[in-house]
mmCIF file of C-alpha atoms and ligand atoms in Angstrom:
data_model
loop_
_atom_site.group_PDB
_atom_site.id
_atom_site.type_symbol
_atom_site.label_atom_id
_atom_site.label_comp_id
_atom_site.label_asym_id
_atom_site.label_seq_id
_atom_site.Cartn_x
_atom_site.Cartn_y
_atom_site.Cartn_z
ATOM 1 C CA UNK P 1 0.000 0.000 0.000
ATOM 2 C CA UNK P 2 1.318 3.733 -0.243
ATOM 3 C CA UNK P 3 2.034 5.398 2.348
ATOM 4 C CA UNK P 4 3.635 8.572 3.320
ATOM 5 C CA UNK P 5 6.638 8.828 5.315
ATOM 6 C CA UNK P 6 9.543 10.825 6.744
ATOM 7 C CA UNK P 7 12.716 9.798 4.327
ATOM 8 C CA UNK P 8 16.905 10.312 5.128
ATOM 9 C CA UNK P 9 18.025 10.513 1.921
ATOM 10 C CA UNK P 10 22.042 11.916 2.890
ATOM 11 C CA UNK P 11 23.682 12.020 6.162
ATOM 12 C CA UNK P 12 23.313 15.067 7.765
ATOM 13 C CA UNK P 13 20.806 16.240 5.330
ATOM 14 C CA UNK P 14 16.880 16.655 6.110
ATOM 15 C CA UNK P 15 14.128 14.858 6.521
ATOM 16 C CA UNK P 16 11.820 14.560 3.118
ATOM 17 C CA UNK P 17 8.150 13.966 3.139
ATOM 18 C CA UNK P 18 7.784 11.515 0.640
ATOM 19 C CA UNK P 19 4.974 9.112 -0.649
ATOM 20 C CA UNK P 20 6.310 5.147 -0.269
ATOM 21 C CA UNK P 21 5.191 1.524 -1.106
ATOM 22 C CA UNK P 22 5.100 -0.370 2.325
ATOM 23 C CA UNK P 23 5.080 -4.054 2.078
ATOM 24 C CA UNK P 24 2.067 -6.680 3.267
ATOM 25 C CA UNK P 25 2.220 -7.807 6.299
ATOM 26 C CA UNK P 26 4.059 -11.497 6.696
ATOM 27 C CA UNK P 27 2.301 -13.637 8.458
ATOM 28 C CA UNK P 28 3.706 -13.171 11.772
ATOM 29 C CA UNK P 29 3.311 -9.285 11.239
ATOM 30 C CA UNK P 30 0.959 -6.392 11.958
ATOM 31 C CA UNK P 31 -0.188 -3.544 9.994
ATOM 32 C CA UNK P 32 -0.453 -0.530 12.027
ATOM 33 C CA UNK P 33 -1.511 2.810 11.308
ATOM 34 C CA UNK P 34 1.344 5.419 13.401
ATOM 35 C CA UNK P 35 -0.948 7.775 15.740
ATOM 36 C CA UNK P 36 2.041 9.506 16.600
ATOM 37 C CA UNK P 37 6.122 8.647 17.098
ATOM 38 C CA UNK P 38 7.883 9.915 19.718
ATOM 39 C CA UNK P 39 11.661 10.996 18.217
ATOM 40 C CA UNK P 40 14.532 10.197 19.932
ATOM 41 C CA UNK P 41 19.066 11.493 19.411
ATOM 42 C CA UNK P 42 19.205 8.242 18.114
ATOM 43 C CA UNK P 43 16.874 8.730 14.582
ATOM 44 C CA UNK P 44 19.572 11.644 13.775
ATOM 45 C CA UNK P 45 22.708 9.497 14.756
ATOM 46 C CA UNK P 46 21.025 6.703 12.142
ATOM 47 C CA UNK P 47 20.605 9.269 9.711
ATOM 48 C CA UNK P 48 23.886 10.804 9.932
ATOM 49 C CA UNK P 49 26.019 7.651 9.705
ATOM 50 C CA UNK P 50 26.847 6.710 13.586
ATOM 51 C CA UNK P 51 25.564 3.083 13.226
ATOM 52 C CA UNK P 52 26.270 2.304 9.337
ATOM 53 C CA UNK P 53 22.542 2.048 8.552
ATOM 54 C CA UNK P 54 22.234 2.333 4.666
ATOM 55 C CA UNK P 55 20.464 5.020 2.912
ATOM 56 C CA UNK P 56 17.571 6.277 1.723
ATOM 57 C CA UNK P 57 16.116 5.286 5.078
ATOM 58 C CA UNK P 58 13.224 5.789 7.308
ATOM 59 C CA UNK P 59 14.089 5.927 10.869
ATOM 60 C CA UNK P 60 11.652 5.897 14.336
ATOM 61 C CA UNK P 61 11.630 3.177 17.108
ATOM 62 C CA UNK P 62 8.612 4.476 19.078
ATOM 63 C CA UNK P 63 5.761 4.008 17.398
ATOM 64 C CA UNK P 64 2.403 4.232 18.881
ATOM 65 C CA UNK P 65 -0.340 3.450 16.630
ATOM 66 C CA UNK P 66 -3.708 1.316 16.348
ATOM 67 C CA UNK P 67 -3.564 -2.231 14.237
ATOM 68 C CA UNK P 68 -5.492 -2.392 10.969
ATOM 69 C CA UNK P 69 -4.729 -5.752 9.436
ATOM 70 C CA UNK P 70 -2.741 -8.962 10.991
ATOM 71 C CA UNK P 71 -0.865 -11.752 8.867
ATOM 72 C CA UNK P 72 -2.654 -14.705 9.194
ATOM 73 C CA UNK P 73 -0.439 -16.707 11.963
ATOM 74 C CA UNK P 74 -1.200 -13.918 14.563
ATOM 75 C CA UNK P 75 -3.242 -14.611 17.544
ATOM 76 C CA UNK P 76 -2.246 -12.140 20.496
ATOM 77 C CA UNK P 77 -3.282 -9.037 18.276
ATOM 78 C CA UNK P 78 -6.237 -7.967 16.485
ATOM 79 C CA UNK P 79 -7.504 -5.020 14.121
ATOM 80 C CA UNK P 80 -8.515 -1.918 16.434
ATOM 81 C CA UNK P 81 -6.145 -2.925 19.155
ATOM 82 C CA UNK P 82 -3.974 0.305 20.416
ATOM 83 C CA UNK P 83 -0.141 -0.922 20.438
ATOM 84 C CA UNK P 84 3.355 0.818 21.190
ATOM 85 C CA UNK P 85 6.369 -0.567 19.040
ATOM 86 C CA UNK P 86 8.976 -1.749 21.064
ATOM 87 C CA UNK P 87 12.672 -2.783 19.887
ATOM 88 C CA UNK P 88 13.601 -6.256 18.650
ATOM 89 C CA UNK P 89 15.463 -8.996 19.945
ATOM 90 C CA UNK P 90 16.323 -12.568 18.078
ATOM 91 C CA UNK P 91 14.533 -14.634 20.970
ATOM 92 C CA UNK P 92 17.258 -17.342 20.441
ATOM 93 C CA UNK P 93 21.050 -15.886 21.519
ATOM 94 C CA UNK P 94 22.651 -16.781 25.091
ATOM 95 C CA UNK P 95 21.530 -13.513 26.316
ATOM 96 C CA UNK P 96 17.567 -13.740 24.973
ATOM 97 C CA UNK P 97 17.741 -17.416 26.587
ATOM 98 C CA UNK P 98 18.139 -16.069 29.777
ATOM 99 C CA UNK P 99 15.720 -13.397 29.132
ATOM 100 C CA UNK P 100 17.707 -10.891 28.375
ATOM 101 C CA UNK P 101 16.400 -9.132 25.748
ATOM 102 C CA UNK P 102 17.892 -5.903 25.683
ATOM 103 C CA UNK P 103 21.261 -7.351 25.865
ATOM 104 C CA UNK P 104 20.460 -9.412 22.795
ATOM 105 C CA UNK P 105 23.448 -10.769 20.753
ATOM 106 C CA UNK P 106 21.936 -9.506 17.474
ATOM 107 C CA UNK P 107 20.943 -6.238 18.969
ATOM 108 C CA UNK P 108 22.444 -3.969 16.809
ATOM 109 C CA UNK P 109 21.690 -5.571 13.619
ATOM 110 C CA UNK P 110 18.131 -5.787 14.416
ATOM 111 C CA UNK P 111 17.858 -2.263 15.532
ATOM 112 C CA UNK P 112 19.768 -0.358 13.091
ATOM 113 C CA UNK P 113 20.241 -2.600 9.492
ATOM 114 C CA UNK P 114 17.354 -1.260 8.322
ATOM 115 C CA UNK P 115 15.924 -4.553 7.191
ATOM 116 C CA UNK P 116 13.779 -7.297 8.065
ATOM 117 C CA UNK P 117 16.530 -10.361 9.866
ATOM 118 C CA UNK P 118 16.146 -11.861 6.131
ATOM 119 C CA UNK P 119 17.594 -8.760 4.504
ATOM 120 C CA UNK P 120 14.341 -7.665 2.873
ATOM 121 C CA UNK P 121 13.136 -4.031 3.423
ATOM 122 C CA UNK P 122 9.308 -2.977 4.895
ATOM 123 C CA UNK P 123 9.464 0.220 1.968
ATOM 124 C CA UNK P 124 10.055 1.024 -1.502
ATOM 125 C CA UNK P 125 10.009 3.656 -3.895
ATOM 126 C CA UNK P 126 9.594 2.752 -7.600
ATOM 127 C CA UNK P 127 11.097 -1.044 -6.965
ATOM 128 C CA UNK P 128 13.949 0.832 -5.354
ATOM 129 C CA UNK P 129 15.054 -0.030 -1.298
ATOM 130 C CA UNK P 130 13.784 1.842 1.273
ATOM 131 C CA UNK P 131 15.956 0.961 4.400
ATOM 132 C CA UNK P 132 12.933 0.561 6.688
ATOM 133 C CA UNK P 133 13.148 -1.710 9.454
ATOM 134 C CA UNK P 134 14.759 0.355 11.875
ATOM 135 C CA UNK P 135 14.491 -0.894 14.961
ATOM 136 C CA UNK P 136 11.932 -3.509 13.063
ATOM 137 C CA UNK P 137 9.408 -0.623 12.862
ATOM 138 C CA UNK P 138 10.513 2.621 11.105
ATOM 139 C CA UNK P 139 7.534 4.843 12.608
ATOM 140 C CA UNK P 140 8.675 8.021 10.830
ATOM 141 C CA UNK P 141 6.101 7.284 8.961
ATOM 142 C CA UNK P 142 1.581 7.145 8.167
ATOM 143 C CA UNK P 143 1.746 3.391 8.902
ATOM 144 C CA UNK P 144 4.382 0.521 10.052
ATOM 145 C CA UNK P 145 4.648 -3.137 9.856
ATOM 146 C CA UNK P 146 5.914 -4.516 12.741
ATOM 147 C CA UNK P 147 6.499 -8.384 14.491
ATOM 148 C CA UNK P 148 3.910 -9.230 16.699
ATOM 149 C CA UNK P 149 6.629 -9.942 18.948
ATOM 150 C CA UNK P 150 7.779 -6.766 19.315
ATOM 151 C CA UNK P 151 4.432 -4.827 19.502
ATOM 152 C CA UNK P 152 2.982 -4.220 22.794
ATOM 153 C CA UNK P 153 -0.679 -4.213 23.817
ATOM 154 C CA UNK P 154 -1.797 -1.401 25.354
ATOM 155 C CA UNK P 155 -5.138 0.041 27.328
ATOM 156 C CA UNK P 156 -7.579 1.545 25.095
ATOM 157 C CA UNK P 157 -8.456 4.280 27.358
ATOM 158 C CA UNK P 158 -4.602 5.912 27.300
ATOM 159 C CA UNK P 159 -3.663 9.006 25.369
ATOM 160 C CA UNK P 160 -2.303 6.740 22.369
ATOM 161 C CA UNK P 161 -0.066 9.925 21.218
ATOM 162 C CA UNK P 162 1.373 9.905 24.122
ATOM 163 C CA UNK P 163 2.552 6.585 24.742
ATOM 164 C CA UNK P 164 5.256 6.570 21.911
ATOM 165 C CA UNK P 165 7.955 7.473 23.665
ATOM 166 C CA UNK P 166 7.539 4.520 26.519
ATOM 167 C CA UNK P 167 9.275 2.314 23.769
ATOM 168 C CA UNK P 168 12.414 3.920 24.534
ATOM 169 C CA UNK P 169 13.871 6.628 26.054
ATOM 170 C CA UNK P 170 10.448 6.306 29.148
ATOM 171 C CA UNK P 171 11.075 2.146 29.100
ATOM 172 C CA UNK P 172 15.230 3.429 29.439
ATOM 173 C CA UNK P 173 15.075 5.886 32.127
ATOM 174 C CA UNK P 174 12.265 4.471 34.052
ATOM 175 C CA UNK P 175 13.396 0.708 33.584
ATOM 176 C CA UNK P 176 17.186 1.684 34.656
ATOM 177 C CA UNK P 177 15.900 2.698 38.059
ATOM 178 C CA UNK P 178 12.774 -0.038 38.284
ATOM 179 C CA UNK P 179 14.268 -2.916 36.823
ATOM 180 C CA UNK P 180 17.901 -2.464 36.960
ATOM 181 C CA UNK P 181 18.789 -0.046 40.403
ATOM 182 C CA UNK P 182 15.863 -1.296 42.457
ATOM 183 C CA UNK P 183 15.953 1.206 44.999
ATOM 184 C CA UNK P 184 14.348 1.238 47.890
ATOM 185 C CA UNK P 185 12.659 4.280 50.180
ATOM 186 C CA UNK P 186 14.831 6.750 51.269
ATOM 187 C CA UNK P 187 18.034 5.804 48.498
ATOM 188 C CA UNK P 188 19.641 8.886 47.500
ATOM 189 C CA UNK P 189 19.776 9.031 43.555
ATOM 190 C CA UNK P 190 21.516 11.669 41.183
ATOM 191 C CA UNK P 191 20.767 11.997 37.847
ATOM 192 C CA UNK P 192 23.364 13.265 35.676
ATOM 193 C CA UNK P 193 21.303 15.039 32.404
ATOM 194 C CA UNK P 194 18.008 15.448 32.705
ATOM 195 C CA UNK P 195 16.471 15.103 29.041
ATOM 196 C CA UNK P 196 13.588 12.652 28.246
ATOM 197 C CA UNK P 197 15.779 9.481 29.521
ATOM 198 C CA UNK P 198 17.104 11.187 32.701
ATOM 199 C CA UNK P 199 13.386 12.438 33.844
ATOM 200 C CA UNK P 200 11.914 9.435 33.205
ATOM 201 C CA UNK P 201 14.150 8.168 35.450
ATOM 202 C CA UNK P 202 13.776 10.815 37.954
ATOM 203 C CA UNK P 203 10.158 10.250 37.549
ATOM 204 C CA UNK P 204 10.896 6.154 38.482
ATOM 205 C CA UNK P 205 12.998 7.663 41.814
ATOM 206 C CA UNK P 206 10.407 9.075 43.091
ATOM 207 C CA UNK P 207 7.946 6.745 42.329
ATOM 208 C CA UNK P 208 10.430 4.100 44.106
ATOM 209 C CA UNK P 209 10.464 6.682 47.130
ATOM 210 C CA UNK P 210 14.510 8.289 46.203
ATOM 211 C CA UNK P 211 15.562 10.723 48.934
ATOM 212 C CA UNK P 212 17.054 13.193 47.819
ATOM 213 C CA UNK P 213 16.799 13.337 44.679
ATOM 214 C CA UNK P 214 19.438 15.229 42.637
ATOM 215 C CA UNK P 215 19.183 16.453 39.173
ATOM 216 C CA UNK P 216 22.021 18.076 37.177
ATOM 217 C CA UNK P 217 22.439 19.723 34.222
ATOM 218 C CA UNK P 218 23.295 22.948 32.262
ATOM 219 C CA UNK P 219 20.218 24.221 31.230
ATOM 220 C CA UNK P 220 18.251 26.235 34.025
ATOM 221 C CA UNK P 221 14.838 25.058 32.575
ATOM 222 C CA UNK P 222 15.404 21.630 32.354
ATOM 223 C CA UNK P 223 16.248 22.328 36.337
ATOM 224 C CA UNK P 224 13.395 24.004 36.631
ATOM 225 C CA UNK P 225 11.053 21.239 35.166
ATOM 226 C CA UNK P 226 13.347 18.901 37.351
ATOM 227 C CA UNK P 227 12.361 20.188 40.439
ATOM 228 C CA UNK P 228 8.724 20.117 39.404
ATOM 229 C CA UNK P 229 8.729 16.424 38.590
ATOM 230 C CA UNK P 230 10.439 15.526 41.894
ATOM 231 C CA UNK P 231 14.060 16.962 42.095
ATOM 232 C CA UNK P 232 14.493 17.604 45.628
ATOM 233 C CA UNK P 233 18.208 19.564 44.185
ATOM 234 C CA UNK P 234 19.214 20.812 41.747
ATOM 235 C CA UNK P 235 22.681 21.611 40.291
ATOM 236 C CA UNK P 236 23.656 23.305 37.220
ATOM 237 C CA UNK P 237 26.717 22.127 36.437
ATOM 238 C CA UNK P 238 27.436 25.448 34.434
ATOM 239 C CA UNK P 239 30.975 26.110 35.030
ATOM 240 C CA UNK P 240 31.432 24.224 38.230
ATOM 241 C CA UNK P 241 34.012 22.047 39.226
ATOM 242 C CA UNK P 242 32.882 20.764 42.650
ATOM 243 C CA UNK P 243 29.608 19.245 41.552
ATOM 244 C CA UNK P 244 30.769 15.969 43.418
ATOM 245 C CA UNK P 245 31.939 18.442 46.661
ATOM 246 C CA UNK P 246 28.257 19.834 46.436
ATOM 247 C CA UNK P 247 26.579 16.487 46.273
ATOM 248 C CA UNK P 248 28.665 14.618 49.292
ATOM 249 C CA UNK P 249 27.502 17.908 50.552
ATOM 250 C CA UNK P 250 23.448 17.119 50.762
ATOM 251 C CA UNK P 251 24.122 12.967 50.504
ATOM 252 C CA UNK P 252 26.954 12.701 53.409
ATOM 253 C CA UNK P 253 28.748 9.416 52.455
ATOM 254 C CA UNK P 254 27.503 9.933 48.504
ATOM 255 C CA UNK P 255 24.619 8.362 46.439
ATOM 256 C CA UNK P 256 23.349 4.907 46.678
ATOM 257 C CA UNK P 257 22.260 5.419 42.767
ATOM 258 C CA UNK P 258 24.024 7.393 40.017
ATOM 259 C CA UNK P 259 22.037 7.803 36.446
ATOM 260 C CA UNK P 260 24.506 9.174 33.935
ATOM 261 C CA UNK P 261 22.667 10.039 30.145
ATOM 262 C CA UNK P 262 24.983 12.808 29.426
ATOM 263 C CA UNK P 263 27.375 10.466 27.403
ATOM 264 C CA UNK P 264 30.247 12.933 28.413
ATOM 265 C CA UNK P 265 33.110 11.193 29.729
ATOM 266 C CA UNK P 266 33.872 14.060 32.656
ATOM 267 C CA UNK P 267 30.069 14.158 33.609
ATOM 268 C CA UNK P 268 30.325 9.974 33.970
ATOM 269 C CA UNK P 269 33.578 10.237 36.061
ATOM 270 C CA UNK P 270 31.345 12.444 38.728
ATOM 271 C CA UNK P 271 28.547 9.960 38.465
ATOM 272 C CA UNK P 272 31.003 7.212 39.658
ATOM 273 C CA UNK P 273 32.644 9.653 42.064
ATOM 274 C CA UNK P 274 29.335 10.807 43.339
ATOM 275 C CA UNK P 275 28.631 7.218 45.039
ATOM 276 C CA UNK P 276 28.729 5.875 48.589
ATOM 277 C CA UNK P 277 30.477 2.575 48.703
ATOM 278 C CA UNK P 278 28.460 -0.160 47.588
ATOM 279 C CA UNK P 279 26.711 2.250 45.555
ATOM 280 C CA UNK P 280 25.766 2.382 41.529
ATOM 281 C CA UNK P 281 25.799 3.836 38.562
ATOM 282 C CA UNK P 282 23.982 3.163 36.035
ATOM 283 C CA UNK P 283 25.587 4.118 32.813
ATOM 284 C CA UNK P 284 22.966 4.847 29.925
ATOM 285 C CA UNK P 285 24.517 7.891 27.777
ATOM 286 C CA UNK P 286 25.208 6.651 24.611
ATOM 287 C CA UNK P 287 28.698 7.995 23.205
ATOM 288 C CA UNK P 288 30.366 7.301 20.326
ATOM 289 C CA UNK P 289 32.754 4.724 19.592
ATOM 290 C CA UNK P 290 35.890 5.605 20.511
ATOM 291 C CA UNK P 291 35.418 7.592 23.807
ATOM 292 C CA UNK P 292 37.304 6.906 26.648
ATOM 293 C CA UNK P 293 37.063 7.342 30.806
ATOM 294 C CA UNK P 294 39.292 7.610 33.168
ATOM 295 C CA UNK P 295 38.469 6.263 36.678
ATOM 296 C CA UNK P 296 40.261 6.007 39.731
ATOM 297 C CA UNK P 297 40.767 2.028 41.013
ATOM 298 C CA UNK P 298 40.034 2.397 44.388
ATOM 299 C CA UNK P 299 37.153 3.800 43.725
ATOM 300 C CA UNK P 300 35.707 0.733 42.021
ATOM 301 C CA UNK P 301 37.547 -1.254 45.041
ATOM 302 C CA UNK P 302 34.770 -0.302 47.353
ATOM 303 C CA UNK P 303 32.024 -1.917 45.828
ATOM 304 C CA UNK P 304 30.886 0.538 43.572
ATOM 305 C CA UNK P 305 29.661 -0.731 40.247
ATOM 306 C CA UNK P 306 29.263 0.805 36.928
ATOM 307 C CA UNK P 307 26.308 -0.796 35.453
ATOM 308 C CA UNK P 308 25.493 -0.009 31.404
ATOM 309 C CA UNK P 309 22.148 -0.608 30.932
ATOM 310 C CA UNK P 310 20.105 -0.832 27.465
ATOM 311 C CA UNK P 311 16.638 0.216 26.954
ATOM 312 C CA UNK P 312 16.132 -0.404 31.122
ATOM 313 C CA UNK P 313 16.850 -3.611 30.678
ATOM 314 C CA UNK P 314 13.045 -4.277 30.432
ATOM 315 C CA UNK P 315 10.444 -6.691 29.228
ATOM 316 C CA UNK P 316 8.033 -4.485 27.561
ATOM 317 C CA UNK P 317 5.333 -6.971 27.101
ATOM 318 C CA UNK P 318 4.976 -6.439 31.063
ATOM 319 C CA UNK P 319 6.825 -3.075 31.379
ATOM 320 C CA UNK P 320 5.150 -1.153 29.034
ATOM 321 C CA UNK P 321 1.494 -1.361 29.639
ATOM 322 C CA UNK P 322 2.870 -0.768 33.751
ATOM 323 C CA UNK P 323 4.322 2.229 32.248
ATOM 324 C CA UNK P 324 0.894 3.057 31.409
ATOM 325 C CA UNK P 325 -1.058 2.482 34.017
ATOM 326 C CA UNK P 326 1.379 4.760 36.035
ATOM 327 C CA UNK P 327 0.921 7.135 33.419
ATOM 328 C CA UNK P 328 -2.888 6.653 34.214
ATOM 329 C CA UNK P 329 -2.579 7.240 37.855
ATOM 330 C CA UNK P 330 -0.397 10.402 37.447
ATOM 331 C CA UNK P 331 2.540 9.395 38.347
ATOM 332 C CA UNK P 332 4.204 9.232 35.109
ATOM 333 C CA UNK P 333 3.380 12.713 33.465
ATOM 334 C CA UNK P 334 4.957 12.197 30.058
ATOM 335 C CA UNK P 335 2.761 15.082 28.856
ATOM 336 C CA UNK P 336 4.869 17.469 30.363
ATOM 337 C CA UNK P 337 7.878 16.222 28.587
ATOM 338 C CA UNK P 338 6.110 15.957 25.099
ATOM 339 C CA UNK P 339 5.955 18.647 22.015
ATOM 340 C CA UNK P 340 3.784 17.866 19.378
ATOM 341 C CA UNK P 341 4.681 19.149 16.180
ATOM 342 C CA UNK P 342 2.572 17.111 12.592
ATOM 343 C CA UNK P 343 5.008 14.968 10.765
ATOM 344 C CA UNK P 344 5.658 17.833 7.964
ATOM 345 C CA UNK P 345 7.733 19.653 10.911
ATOM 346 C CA UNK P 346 9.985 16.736 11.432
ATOM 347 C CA UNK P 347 13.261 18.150 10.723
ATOM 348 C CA UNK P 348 12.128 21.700 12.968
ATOM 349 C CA UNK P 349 11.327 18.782 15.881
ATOM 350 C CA UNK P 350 14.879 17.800 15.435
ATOM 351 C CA UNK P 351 16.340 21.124 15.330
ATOM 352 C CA UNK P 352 14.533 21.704 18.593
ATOM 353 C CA UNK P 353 15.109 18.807 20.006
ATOM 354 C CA UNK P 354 19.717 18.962 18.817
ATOM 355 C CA UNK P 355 19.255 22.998 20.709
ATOM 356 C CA UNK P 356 17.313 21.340 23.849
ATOM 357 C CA UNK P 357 14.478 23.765 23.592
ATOM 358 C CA UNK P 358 11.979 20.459 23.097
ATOM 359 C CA UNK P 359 12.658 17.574 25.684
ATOM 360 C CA UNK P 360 11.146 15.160 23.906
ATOM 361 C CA UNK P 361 9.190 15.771 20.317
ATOM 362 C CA UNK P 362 6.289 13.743 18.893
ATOM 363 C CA UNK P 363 5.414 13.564 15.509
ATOM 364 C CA UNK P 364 1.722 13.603 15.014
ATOM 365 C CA UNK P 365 1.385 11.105 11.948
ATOM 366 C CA UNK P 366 -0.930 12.325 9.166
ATOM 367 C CA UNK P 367 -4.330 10.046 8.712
HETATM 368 ZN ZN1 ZN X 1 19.129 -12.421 21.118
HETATM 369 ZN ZN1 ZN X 2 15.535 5.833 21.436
#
């Protein structure tokens, strides 16, 4: 069918609105038309080369859309259900055998080839590729086809459009501190950058009952919004060199928990240095290939752990929709980290979104 969809034709270049051919579903697939798709750093890092995904492409892992037809082996999903796309994993790999999905073996390949695991691609343009199965979803776009193993039932009675972005920077941030810290009441927690990934996760601290609560950063708003969520501090790290001083400071011995999403190799060393003994951080700032850290060894003597963690190291058939129902309750106001703009504004959403004047944009898909 032809559909219309957000296209990368040269690194670095913009976004085109373009019409394309998007394939049947297989039988173990689902047609779904994208309500809206959250946009995340890592659709312009695909686009502009960082992971070797081929071009023309369509990028956008989280999807949130309603099904309109399933292939014909399906049986968990039907037309009319609401679903959020979540990222793929082989299902068969020594990590996915001991249910590790987000440390999947074939991660990468599945995420950022652009194709189906047989090589095919979801889109075309006159017979030509369109590299289209990022993430196995590509949700740049009207409508997606996505594995029914990767799709994610969700309540009918959420805000669909807002939902997208619990596929992965919410299921990150929130899932580093529910799944993977596991804090408990009165744990003091930092988080280092406070962008989509690190408020989610602020958002999971205090929902885990964090005390304090730290947030740092460099931009005063972000702060501000920080402190609104939950922050019980906040530091801007603008030209400061005793952040770690000024956190022993209001912690005493240091953090029990340390979120770093900065990806800056200085900000990480304070997240480490920032910890109690025995304590952890969890390192989810995704930097280039390449970059280096220094850390002291004693430091890492004492128990303290550095702890990378992928996409919260969750299992979003069960994390998602309790994403939701948090979301539900008010506890998990994504809406106040959301900017809509229509799908035509895409490459204004990721201008906004490179400055930091939009926390997290969502593309509103045309119908
Ligand atoms: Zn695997
Ligand atoms: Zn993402």
């Amino acid at each position: 069918m032809q559909i219309t969809a957000a296209v990368a034709r040269e690194r670095f270049g913009q976004f085109t609105i373009e019409p394309v051919e998007l394939d049947d579903p297989r039988p173990d697939e689902l047609l779904v038309r994208i309500v809206a798709s959250g946009m995340c750093q890592t659709d312009q890092h695909g686009r502009d080369g960082y992971y070797d995904t081929p071009l023309p492409a369509v990028f956008g892992h989280e999807g949130a859309g309603i099904v309109e037809a399933v292939g014909k082996a399906v049986g968990n999903f039907a037309p009319g259900d609401h679903v959020v796309l979540s990222f793929p994993w082989c299902g068969s790999c020594a990590n996915c055998r001991r249910h590790m999905q987000s440390h999947c073996l074939k991660n990468s390949e599945l995420k950022m080839r652009g194709t189906r695991p047989d090589g095919s691609t979801l889109m075309s343009q006159n017979g030509s590729p369109i590299y289209s199965a990022f993430f196995q979803q590509s949700s740049f776009a009207s409508h997606a086809i996505a594995n029914e193993r990767f799709a994610v039932k969700v309540r009918a009675d959420a805000p669909l459009e807002l939902l997208g972005p619990f596929a992965c920077s919410g299921q990150t941030g929130a899932g580093a501190v529910l799944n993977s810290m596991r804090p408990e009441p009165g744990d003091a927690l930092v988080v280092f950058g406070v962008g989509a990934v690190g408020l989610f996760g602020l958002l999971a601290g205090k929902i885990a009952g964090c005390e304090p609560i730290i947030a740092v950063d460099i931009h005063a708003e972000r702060l501000a919004l920080a402190r609104e969520l939950g922050a019980t501090c906040a530091i801007d790290h603008t030209g400061r060199a005793d952040v770690v001083a000024e956190i022993r400071k209001i912690t005493g011995e240091g953090a029990r928990f340390s979120l770093e999403t900065s990806a800056q190799p200085a900000v990480f060393r304070e997240a480490v240095e920032s910890l109690m003994p025995g304590g952890r951080c969890i390192l989810l700032g995704s930097a280039r290939k390449g970059t280096e850290v220094s850390l002291e060894m004693p430091f890492l003597q004492f128990g303290r752990v550095v702890h990378g963690v992928i996409q919260g190291e969750s299992h979003p058939q069960t994390f998602i929709p309790r994403l939701v129902d948090l979301l539900m309750r008010g506890k998990l106001p994504a809406d106040r980290l959301i900017k809509f703009y229509p799908l035509a504004d895409i490459n204004r959403a990721a201008d906004d979104s490179t400055s930091g004047r939009t926390i997290k944009p969502v593309l509103r898909m045309p119908s």
